[in-house]
Coordinates of C-alpha atoms in Angstrom, one line a residue:
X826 CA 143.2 32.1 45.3
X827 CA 145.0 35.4 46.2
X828 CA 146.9 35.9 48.9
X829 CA 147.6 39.2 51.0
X830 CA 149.8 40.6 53.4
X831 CA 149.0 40.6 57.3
X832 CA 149.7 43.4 59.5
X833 CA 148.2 45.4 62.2
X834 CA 146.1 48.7 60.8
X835 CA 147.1 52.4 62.1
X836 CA 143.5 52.8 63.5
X837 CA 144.0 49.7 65.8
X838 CA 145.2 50.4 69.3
X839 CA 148.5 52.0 69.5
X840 CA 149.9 50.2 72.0
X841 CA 148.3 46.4 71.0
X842 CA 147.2 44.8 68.0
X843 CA 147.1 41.6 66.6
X844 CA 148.4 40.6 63.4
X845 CA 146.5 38.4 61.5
X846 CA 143.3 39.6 62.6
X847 CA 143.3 41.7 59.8
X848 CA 144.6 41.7 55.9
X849 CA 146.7 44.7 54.1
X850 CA 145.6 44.1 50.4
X851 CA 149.3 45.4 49.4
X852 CA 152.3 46.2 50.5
X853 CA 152.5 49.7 51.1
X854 CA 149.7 49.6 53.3
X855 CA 151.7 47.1 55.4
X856 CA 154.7 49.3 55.1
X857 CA 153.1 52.5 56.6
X858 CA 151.6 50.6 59.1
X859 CA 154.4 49.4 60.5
X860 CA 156.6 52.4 60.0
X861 CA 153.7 54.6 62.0
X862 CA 153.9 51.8 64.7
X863 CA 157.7 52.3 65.0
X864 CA 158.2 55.7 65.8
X865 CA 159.9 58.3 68.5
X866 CA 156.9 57.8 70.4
X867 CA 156.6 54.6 70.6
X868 CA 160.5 53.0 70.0
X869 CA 160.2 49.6 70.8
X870 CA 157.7 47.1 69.2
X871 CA 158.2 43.1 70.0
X872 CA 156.6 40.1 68.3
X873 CA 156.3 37.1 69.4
X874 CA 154.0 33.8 68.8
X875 CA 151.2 33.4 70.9
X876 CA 147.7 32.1 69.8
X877 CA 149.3 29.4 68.0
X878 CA 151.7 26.7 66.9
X879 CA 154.4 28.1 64.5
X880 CA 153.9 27.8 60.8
X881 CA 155.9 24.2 60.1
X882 CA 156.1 23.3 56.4
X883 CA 153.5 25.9 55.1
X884 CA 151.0 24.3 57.6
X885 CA 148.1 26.5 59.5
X886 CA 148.0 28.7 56.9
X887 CA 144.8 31.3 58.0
X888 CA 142.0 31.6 55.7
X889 CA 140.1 34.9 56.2
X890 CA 137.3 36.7 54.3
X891 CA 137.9 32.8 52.0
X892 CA 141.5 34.4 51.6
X893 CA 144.6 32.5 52.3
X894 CA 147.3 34.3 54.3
X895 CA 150.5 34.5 54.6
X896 CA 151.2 34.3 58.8
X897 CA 148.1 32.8 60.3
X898 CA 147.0 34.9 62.8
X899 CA 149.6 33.7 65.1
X900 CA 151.8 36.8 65.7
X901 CA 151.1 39.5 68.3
X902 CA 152.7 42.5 67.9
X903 CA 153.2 44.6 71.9
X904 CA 154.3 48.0 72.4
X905 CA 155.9 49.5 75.4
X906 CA 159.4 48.4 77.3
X907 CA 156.9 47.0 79.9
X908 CA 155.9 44.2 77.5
X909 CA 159.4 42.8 76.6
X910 CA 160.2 40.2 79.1
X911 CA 159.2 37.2 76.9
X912 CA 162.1 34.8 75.6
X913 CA 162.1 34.4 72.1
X914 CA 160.2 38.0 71.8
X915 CA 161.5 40.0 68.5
X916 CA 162.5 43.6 68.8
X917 CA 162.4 46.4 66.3
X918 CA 164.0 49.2 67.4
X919 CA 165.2 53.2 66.5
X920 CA 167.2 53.0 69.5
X921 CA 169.5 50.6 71.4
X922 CA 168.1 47.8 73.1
X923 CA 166.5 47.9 76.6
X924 CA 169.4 45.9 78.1
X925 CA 172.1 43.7 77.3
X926 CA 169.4 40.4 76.8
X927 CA 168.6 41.3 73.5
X928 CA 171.3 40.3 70.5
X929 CA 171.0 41.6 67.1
X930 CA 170.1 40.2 63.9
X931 CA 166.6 39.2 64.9
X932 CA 165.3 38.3 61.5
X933 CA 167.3 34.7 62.2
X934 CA 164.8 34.3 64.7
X935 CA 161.8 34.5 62.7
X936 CA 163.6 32.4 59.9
X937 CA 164.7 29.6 62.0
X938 CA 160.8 29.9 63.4
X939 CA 159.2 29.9 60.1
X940 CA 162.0 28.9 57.7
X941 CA 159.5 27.4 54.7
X942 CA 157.9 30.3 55.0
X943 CA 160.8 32.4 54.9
X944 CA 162.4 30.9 52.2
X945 CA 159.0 31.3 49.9
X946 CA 158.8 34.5 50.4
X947 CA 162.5 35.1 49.7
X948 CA 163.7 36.6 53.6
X949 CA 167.0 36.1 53.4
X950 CA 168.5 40.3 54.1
X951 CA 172.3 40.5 53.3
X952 CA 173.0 37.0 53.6
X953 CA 176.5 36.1 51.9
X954 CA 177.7 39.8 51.8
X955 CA 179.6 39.1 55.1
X956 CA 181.6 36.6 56.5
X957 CA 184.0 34.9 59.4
X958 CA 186.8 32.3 59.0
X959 CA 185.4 29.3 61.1
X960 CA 188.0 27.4 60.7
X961 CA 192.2 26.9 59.5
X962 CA 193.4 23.9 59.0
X963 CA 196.2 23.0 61.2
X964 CA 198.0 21.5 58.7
X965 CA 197.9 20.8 55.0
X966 CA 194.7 20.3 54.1
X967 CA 192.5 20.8 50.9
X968 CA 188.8 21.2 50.8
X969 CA 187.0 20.6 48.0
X970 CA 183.2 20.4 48.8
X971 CA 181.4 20.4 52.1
X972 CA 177.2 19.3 52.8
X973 CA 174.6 19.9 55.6
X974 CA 173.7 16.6 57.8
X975 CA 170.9 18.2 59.9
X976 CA 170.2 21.4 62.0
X977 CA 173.7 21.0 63.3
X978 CA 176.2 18.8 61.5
X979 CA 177.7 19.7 58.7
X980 CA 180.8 17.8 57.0
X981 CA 183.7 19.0 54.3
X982 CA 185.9 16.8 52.8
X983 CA 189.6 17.0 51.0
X984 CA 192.6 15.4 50.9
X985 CA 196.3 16.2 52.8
X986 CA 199.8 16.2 51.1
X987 CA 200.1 12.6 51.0
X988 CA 196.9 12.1 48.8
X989 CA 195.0 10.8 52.1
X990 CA 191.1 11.9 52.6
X991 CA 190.5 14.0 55.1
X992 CA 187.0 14.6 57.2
X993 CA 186.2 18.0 59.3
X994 CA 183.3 17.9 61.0
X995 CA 181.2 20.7 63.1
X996 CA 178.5 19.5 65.0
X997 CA 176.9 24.0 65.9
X998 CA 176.0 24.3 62.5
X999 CA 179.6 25.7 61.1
X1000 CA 180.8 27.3 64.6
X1001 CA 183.9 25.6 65.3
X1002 CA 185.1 22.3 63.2
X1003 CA 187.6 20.3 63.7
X1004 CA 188.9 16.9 61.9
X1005 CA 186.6 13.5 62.2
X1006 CA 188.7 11.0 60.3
X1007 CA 191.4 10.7 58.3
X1008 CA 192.1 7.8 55.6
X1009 CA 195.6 6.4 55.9
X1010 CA 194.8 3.1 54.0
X1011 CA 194.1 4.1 50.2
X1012 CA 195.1 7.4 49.0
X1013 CA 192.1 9.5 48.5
X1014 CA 192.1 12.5 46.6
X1015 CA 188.2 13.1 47.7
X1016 CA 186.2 16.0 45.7
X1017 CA 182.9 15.6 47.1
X1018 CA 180.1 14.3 49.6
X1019 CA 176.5 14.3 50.4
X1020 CA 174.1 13.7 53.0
X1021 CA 172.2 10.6 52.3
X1022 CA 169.9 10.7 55.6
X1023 CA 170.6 12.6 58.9
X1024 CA 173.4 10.1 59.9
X1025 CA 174.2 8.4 56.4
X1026 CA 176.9 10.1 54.2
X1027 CA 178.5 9.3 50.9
X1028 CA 182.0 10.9 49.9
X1029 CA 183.9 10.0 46.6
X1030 CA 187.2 10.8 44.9
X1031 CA 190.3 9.2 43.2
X1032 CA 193.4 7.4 43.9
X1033 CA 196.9 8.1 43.3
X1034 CA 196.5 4.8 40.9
X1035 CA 194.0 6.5 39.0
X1036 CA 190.8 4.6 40.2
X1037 CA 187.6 6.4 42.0
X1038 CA 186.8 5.5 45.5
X1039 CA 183.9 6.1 47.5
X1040 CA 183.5 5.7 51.6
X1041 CA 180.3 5.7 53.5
X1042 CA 179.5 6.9 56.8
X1043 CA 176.2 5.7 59.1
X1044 CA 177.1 8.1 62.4
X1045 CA 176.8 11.8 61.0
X1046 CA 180.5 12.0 59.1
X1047 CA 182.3 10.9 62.6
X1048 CA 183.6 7.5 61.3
X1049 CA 184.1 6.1 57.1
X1050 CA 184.1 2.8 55.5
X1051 CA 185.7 2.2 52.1
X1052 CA 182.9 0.7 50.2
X1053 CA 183.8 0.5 46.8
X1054 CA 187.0 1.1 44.0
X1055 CA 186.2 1.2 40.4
X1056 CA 187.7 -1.8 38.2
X1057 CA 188.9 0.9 35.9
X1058 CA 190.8 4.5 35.7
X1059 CA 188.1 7.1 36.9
X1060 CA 188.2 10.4 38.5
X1061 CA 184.8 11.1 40.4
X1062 CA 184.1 14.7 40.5
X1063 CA 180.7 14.8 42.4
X1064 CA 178.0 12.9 44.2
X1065 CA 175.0 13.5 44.9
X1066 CA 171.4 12.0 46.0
X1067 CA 168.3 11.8 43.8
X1068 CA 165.6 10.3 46.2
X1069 CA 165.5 8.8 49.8
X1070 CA 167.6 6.1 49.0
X1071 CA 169.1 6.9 45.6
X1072 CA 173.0 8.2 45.1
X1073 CA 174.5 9.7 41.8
X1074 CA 177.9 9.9 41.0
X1075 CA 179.4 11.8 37.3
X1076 CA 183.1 12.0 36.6
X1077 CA 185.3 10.9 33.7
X1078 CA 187.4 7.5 32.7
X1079 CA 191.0 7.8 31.7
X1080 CA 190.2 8.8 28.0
X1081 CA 188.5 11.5 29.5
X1082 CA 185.0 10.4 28.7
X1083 CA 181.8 11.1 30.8
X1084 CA 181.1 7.8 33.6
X1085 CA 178.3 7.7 35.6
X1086 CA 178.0 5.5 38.8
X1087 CA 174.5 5.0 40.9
X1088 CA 173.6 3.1 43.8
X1089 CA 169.8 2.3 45.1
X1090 CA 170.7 1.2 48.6
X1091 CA 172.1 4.8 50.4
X1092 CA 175.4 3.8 48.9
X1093 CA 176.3 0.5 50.0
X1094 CA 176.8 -1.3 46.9
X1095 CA 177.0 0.5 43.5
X1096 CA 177.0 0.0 39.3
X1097 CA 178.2 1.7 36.0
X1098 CA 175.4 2.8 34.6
X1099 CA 177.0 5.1 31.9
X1100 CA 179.9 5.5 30.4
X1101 CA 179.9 8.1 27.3
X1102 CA 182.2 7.1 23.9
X1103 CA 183.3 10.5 23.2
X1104 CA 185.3 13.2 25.0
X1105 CA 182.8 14.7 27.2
X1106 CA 183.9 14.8 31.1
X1107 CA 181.1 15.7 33.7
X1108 CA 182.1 17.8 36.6
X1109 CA 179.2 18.1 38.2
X1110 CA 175.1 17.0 38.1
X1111 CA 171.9 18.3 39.5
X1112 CA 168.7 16.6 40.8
X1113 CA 165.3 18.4 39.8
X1114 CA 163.9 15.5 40.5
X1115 CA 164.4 11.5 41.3
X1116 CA 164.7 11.1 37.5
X1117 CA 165.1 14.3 35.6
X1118 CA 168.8 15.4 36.3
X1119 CA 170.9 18.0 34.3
X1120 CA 174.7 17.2 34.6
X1121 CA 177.5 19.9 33.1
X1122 CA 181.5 19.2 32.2
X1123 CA 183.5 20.1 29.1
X1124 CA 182.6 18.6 25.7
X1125 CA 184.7 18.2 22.7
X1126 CA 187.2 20.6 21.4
X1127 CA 186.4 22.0 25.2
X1128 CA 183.1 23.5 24.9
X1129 CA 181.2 23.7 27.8
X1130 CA 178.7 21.2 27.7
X1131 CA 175.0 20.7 29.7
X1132 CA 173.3 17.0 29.6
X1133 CA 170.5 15.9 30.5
X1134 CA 169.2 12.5 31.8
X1135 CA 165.4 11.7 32.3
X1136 CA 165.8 8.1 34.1
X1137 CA 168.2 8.7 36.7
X1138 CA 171.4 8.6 34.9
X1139 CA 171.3 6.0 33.1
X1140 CA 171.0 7.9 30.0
X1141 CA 172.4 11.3 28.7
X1142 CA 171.7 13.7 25.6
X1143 CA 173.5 16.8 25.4
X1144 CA 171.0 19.9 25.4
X1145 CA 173.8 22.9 25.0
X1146 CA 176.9 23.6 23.9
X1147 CA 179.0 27.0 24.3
X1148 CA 180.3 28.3 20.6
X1149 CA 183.6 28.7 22.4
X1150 CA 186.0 27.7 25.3
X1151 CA 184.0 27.2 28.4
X1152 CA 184.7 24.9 31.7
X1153 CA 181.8 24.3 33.5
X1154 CA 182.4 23.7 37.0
X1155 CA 178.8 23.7 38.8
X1156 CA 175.3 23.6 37.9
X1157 CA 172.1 24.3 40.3
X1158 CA 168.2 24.9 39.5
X1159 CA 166.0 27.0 40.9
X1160 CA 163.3 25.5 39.5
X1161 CA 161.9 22.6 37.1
X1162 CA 162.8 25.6 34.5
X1163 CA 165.2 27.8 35.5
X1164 CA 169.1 26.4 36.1
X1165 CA 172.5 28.3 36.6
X1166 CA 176.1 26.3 35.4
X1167 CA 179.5 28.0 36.8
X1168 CA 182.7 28.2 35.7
X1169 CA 185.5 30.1 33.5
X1170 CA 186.4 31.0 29.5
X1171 CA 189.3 30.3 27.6
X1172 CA 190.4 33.9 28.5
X1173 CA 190.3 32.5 32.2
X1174 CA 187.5 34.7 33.1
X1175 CA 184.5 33.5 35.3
X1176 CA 181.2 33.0 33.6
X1177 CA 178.0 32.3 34.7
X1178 CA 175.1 31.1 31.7
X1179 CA 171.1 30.3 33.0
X1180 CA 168.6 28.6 31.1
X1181 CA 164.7 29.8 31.8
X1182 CA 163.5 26.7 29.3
X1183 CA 164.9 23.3 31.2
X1184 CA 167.2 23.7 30.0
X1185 CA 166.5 23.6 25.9
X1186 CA 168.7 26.8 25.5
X1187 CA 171.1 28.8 27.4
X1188 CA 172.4 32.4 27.9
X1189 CA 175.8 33.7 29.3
X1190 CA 174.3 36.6 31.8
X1191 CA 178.0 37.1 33.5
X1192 CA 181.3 37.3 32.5
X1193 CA 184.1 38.9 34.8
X1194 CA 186.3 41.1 33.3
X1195 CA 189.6 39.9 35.4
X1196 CA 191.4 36.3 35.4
X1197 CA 188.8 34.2 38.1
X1198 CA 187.0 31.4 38.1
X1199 CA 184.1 30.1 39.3
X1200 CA 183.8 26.7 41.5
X1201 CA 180.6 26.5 43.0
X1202 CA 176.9 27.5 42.7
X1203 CA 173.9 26.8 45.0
X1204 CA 170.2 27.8 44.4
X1205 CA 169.0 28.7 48.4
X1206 CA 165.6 29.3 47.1
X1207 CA 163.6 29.9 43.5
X1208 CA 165.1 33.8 43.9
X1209 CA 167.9 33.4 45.8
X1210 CA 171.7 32.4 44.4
X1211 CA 175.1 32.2 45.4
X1212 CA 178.1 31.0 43.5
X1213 CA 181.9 30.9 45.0
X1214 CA 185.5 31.3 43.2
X1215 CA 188.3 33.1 43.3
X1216 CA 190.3 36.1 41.7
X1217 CA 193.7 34.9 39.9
X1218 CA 195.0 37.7 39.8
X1219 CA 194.9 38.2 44.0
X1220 CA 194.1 34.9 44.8
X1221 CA 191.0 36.3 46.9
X1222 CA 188.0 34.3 47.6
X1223 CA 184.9 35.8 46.0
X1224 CA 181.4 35.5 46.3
X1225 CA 178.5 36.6 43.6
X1226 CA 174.5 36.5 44.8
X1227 CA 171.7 36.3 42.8
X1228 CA 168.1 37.9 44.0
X1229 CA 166.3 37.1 40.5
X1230 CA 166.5 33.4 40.3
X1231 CA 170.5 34.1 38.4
X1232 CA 169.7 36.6 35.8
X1233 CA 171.5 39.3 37.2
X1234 CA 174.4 38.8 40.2
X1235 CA 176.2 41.1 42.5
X1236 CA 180.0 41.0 43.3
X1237 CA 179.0 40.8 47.8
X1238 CA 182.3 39.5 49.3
X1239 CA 186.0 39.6 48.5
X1240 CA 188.4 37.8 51.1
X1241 CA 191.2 39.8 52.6
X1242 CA 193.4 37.3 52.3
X1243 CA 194.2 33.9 49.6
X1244 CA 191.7 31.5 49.7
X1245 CA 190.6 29.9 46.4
X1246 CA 186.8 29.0 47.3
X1247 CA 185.7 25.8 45.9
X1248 CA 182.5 24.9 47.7
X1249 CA 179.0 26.2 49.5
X1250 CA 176.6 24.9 51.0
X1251 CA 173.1 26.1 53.1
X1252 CA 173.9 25.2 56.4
X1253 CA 170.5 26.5 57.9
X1254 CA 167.5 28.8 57.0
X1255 CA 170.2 31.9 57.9
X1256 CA 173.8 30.4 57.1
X1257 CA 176.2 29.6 54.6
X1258 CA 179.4 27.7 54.9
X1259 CA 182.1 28.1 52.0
X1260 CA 185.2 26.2 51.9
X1261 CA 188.8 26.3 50.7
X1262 CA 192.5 26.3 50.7
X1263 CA 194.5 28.8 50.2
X1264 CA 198.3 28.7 48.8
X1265 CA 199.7 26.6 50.7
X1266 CA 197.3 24.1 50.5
X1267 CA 195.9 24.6 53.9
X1268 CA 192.2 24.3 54.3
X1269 CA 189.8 27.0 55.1
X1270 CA 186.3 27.5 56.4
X1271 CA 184.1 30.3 56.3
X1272 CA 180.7 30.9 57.4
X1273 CA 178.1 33.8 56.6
X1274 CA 175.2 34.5 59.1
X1275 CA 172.3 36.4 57.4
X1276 CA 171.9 40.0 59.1
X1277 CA 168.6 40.5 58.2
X1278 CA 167.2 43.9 57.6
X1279 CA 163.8 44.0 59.1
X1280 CA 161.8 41.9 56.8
X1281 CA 159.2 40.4 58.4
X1282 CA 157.2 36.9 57.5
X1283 CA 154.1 38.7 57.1
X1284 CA 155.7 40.9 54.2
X1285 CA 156.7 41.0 50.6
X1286 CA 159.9 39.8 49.6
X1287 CA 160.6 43.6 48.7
X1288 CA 159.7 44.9 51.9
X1289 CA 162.7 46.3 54.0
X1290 CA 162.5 48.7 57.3
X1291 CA 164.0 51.9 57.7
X1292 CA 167.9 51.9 57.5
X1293 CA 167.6 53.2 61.3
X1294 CA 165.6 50.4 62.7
X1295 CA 167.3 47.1 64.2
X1296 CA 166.2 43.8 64.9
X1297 CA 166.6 42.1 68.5
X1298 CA 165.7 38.9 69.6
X1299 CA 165.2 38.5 73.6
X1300 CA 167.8 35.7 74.9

């Protein structure tokens, strides 16, 4: 069944109409409608929800004319100054805002409102091209990976100069941190955590003596447990969660060989389930789904090497291997078929490869032509992309987006100062937090808000406003 855009037609009132009422069959239609409604005649136009409950999940979904809809009918669209008075009203605008209640970027409005919606239809405007340090370690401090808890909490994890873990918390969604916990008992090199539930959190790393530990958290990331040390030499890389109650962790042994650690019970008691007999190191895994996971490292004679694992980890066969030096840092999927692996050449130089074939075969669509490398990469939607390193030539954090599901990627953000970016995360429907150290070892946070550019819910993916007109949202 076809779907169509909803808007208001010119021939409707100019100064009321609701959207939903009626379907644009494509997206120029839409597009002149709303450009006539927006004019120097008529310079302010709010939206807000009315008639019904927000769109949850993809839920209330209109049918009209036996045509799904995109929006529901449950947008009104009110011209005139006199009609924006309502909280929570959006604002698009030639001209500066009636008065000071109305803050920019309004579009985070109507993703927060409607964020599955948002997300399928790709509304996410110039997310990751800008960004704010949240936070500076006081003191040494180095972050390796960071994770969203809920709406608010998110938690990133390192270690100090005496090999002890270290926890920063933020509980306004990447505002302001500051540190949770530190370990003092068992040096903890720790290289990465996950959410398990809204309060449950795993975190895993290495000692100084060469074994891999893992703590557990039941109160959001505020206090840890050590729950378990490896009997033998292991360096865990990264952990992450396969199902409700299902935790992965891939790393290496001492000889350098791939090891594989699970747990079924949110991370309270664990088991080897893998532990390869050749020298092929994982450095990071991906879920696509609570049995199907792809998992990416160096292989021998340090080709970069994919696996892949159809019952949980507890198998692996390799599915690709580079033809030459390649360190795979990171993988993501933006889909059952399409997934993105990270990471640098032999000439030091960042790459980026994608598979469109789960993963059967594998092109390099990126190489950067200076010495960087790549640390991280997220998939934020089946379009949308980012992936995080740094320059080693400046020692600048950069950051490369995606808006075809990886098979092209921009250059959007270059740090002013040293920051070697080794982590991001979503942190909602309109933020991203990356984190980092710089030099001197001291941790760093930073956070991007989308600034969206006047995409709508009701339109294409495609669909931008006029480079004049500004979005509002009524505080």
């Amino acid at each position: 069944m076809s779907k169509k855009l909803i808007g208001r037609r010119p021939e409707q009132s100019p100064t009321h109409g609701m959207l939903g009422d009626l379907a644009y069959a494509t997206r120029e239609e839409a597009l002149e409608a709303i450009k006539s409604y927006i004019s120097i005649s008529n310079p302010y136009s709010a939206i807000f929800e009315t008639k019904q409950p927000k769109l949850v999940s993809g839920e209330n979904i209109a049918k009209i004319n036996d045509i799904d809809l995109l929006g529901s009918g449950n947008i009104n669209v009110v011209g005139g100054t006199e009609n924006l008075s309502t909280t929570g009203s959006l604002l698009f605008t030639i001209n500066a805002p009636p008065d000071p209640t109305w803050i920019p970027c309004g579009g985070s409005y109507l993703s927060e409102s409607y964020p599955a919606l948002s997300r399928e239809m790709g509304n996410f405007g110039n997310i990751g091209s800008e960004w704010v340090t949240a936070y500076t370690a006081p003191t040494t401090s180095t972050l390796r990976a960071v994770t969203r808890v809920n709406d608010t909490t998110l938690v990133a994890v390192g270690y100090n100069s005496n090999s002890a873990g270290v926890f920063y918390r933020t509980a306004d969604a990447g505002i302001t941190w500051g540190l949770a916990f530190s370990i003092d008992v068992f040096s903890s090199n720790l290289e990465s955590v996950v959410a398990v539930s809204e309060t449950v959190l795993v975190a895993v790393g290495y000692s100084n003596t060469g074994f891999g530990v893992i703590y557990r958290s039941i109160d959001e990331g505020i206090t840890w447990t050590h729950v378990h040390n490896t009997s033998k030499s292991v360096v865990f890389r990264r952990v992450l969660k396969i199902s409700p109650t299902a935790v992965v962790i891939v790393g290496y042994d001492n000889n350098g060989y791939a090891i594989v650690y699970r747990s079924h019970n949110e991370g309270v008691t664990w088991e080897l389930v893998y532990n390869a007999n050749n020298g092929s190191s994982l450095r990071d895994a991906v879920a696509v789904s609570d049995t199907l996971l792809f998992a990416t490292g160096t292989g021998e004679n340090n080709r970069g090497m994919i696996a892949k694992s159809t019952d949980a980890g507890s198998s692996w066969v390799t599915v690709f291997t580079t033809t030459s030096v390649v360190h795979f840092q990171s993988i993501a999927a933006t889909s059952v078929s399409t997934l993105i692996a990270v990471g640098y050449d032999g000439n030091n130089k960042a790459v980026i490869y994608r598979s469109t074939n789960g993963g059967a075969s594998w092109s390099n669509v990126l190489t950067l032509g200076t010495a960087s490398n790549f640390r991280s990469v997220i998939a934020v939607s089946t379009i949308l992309a980012i992936a995080v390193g740094y320059d080693l030539t400046t020692n600048n954090g950069i950051v490369y987006r995606s808006d075809n599901g990886g098979e092209t990627w921009t250059l959007v953000f270059t740090s002013t100062d040293t920051v070697h970016l080794q982590a991001v995360v979503m942190a909602s429907a309109t933020a991203l937090i990356a984190v980092g150290y710089n030099l001197t070892n001291i941790g760093r946070i930073f956070r991007s808000a989308g600034v969206f550019s006047g995409s709508d819910v009701f339109l294409t993916p495609t669909f931008t406003l006029p480079p004049t007109v500004k979005a509002y949202v009524k505080t």
